[in-house]
């Protein structure tokens, strides 16, 4: 069976202390309660970086310069009804103060604490990559 591919972009926002932002998925959404790297679906025809800039404004009210966004590693996970392809971008610079606009909660955590937070299965492998990098 061929599953449709869904492209989601996600970001590891890294603050001056080397902590990473994770966001808890809200009630009423798939995978509610799990902690994810912020981001969202790429609209048809949209460039992934533009999608990430749009999502970061919508979800966190911050502005990110496209030059700061380079994909770091891709997650690829087959859920029951779709195949998720999800590049994780790294971002250390943004303007504005992070606000919670759409999630149940936000948390800044040290890379070695990321595995204490239950994540969607697609996000989990990204944690080891990040821990090794940071
Ligand atoms: O808001 P909605 O759940 O419709 O979409 P989304 O958050 O943009 O993500 C689409 C789907 O991708 C979610 O339902 C999750 O199954 C998956 N996803 C994930 O596994 N990990 C993420 N960090 C974000 C999304």
PDB file of C-alpha atoms in Angstrom, residues 7-77:
ATOM      1  CA  UNK A   7       5.719  17.198   4.703  1.00  0.00           C
ATOM      2  CA  UNK A   8       6.025  18.849   8.090  1.00  0.00           C
ATOM      3  CA  UNK A   9       8.856  21.222   9.021  1.00  0.00           C
ATOM      4  CA  UNK A  10      10.089  21.396  12.591  1.00  0.00           C
ATOM      5  CA  UNK A  11      12.665  23.470  14.418  1.00  0.00           C
ATOM      6  CA  UNK A  12      15.020  23.107  17.331  1.00  0.00           C
ATOM      7  CA  UNK A  13      15.142  26.630  18.745  1.00  0.00           C
ATOM      8  CA  UNK A  14      18.309  26.823  20.831  1.00  0.00           C
ATOM      9  CA  UNK A  15      18.718  29.590  23.410  1.00  0.00           C
ATOM     10  CA  UNK A  16      21.909  31.240  24.690  1.00  0.00           C
ATOM     11  CA  UNK A  17      22.198  28.595  27.450  1.00  0.00           C
ATOM     12  CA  UNK A  18      21.995  25.746  24.938  1.00  0.00           C
ATOM     13  CA  UNK A  19      18.458  24.771  25.913  1.00  0.00           C
ATOM     14  CA  UNK A  20      15.972  23.578  23.298  1.00  0.00           C
ATOM     15  CA  UNK A  21      12.290  24.544  23.044  1.00  0.00           C
ATOM     16  CA  UNK A  22       9.704  21.780  23.031  1.00  0.00           C
ATOM     17  CA  UNK A  23       5.949  22.249  22.814  1.00  0.00           C
ATOM     18  CA  UNK A  24       3.136  20.071  24.109  1.00  0.00           C
ATOM     19  CA  UNK A  25       0.452  19.157  21.581  1.00  0.00           C
ATOM     20  CA  UNK A  26      -2.953  20.454  22.672  1.00  0.00           C
ATOM     21  CA  UNK A  27      -6.145  18.521  23.438  1.00  0.00           C
ATOM     22  CA  UNK A  28      -8.253  17.764  20.393  1.00  0.00           C
ATOM     23  CA  UNK A  29      -5.283  17.164  18.091  1.00  0.00           C
ATOM     24  CA  UNK A  30      -3.695  13.878  17.131  1.00  0.00           C
ATOM     25  CA  UNK A  31      -0.991  12.864  19.600  1.00  0.00           C
ATOM     26  CA  UNK A  32      -2.315  15.322  22.203  1.00  0.00           C
ATOM     27  CA  UNK A  33      -0.126  15.623  25.283  1.00  0.00           C
ATOM     28  CA  UNK A  34       3.086  14.597  23.517  1.00  0.00           C
ATOM     29  CA  UNK A  35       5.993  17.030  23.298  1.00  0.00           C
ATOM     30  CA  UNK A  36       7.172  18.031  19.834  1.00  0.00           C
ATOM     31  CA  UNK A  37       9.610  20.318  18.145  1.00  0.00           C
ATOM     32  CA  UNK A  38       7.487  23.295  16.990  1.00  0.00           C
ATOM     33  CA  UNK A  39       6.524  23.543  13.325  1.00  0.00           C
ATOM     34  CA  UNK A  40       3.763  22.384  11.035  1.00  0.00           C
ATOM     35  CA  UNK A  41       2.607  21.265   7.625  1.00  0.00           C
ATOM     36  CA  UNK A  42       4.003  22.773   4.457  1.00  0.00           C
ATOM     37  CA  UNK A  43       1.176  24.102   2.258  1.00  0.00           C
ATOM     38  CA  UNK A  44       1.039  22.941  -1.374  1.00  0.00           C
ATOM     39  CA  UNK A  45       3.635  24.867  -3.362  1.00  0.00           C
ATOM     40  CA  UNK A  46       5.101  26.523  -0.299  1.00  0.00           C
ATOM     41  CA  UNK A  47       8.841  26.476   0.320  1.00  0.00           C
ATOM     42  CA  UNK A  48       9.707  24.595   3.513  1.00  0.00           C
ATOM     43  CA  UNK A  49      11.617  27.549   4.971  1.00  0.00           C
ATOM     44  CA  UNK A  50       8.688  29.866   4.271  1.00  0.00           C
ATOM     45  CA  UNK A  51       6.378  27.388   5.995  1.00  0.00           C
ATOM     46  CA  UNK A  52       8.608  27.355   9.046  1.00  0.00           C
ATOM     47  CA  UNK A  53       8.766  31.154   9.206  1.00  0.00           C
ATOM     48  CA  UNK A  54       4.948  31.261   8.957  1.00  0.00           C
ATOM     49  CA  UNK A  55       4.442  28.581  11.612  1.00  0.00           C
ATOM     50  CA  UNK A  56       6.884  30.170  14.054  1.00  0.00           C
ATOM     51  CA  UNK A  57       5.006  33.453  13.779  1.00  0.00           C
ATOM     52  CA  UNK A  58       1.627  31.737  14.241  1.00  0.00           C
ATOM     53  CA  UNK A  59       2.622  29.387  17.040  1.00  0.00           C
ATOM     54  CA  UNK A  60       5.303  31.311  18.954  1.00  0.00           C
ATOM     55  CA  UNK A  61       4.989  34.915  17.711  1.00  0.00           C
ATOM     56  CA  UNK A  62       8.670  35.140  16.790  1.00  0.00           C
ATOM     57  CA  UNK A  63      10.318  36.277  13.574  1.00  0.00           C
ATOM     58  CA  UNK A  64      13.039  34.155  12.052  1.00  0.00           C
ATOM     59  CA  UNK A  65      15.379  35.120   9.280  1.00  0.00           C
ATOM     60  CA  UNK A  66      15.500  32.535   6.527  1.00  0.00           C
ATOM     61  CA  UNK A  67      19.321  32.713   6.447  1.00  0.00           C
ATOM     62  CA  UNK A  68      19.330  31.159   9.935  1.00  0.00           C
ATOM     63  CA  UNK A  69      17.428  28.090   8.811  1.00  0.00           C
ATOM     64  CA  UNK A  70      19.330  25.094   7.492  1.00  0.00           C
ATOM     65  CA  UNK A  71      17.883  21.592   7.720  1.00  0.00           C
ATOM     66  CA  UNK A  72      19.869  19.472  10.104  1.00  0.00           C
ATOM     67  CA  UNK A  73      18.377  16.005   9.901  1.00  0.00           C
ATOM     68  CA  UNK A  74      15.239  14.461   8.391  1.00  0.00           C
ATOM     69  CA  UNK A  75      12.750  12.329  10.270  1.00  0.00           C
ATOM     70  CA  UNK A  76      10.876   9.765   8.203  1.00  0.00           C
ATOM     71  CA  UNK A  77       8.074   7.851   9.889  1.00  0.00           C
TER      72      UNK A  77
END
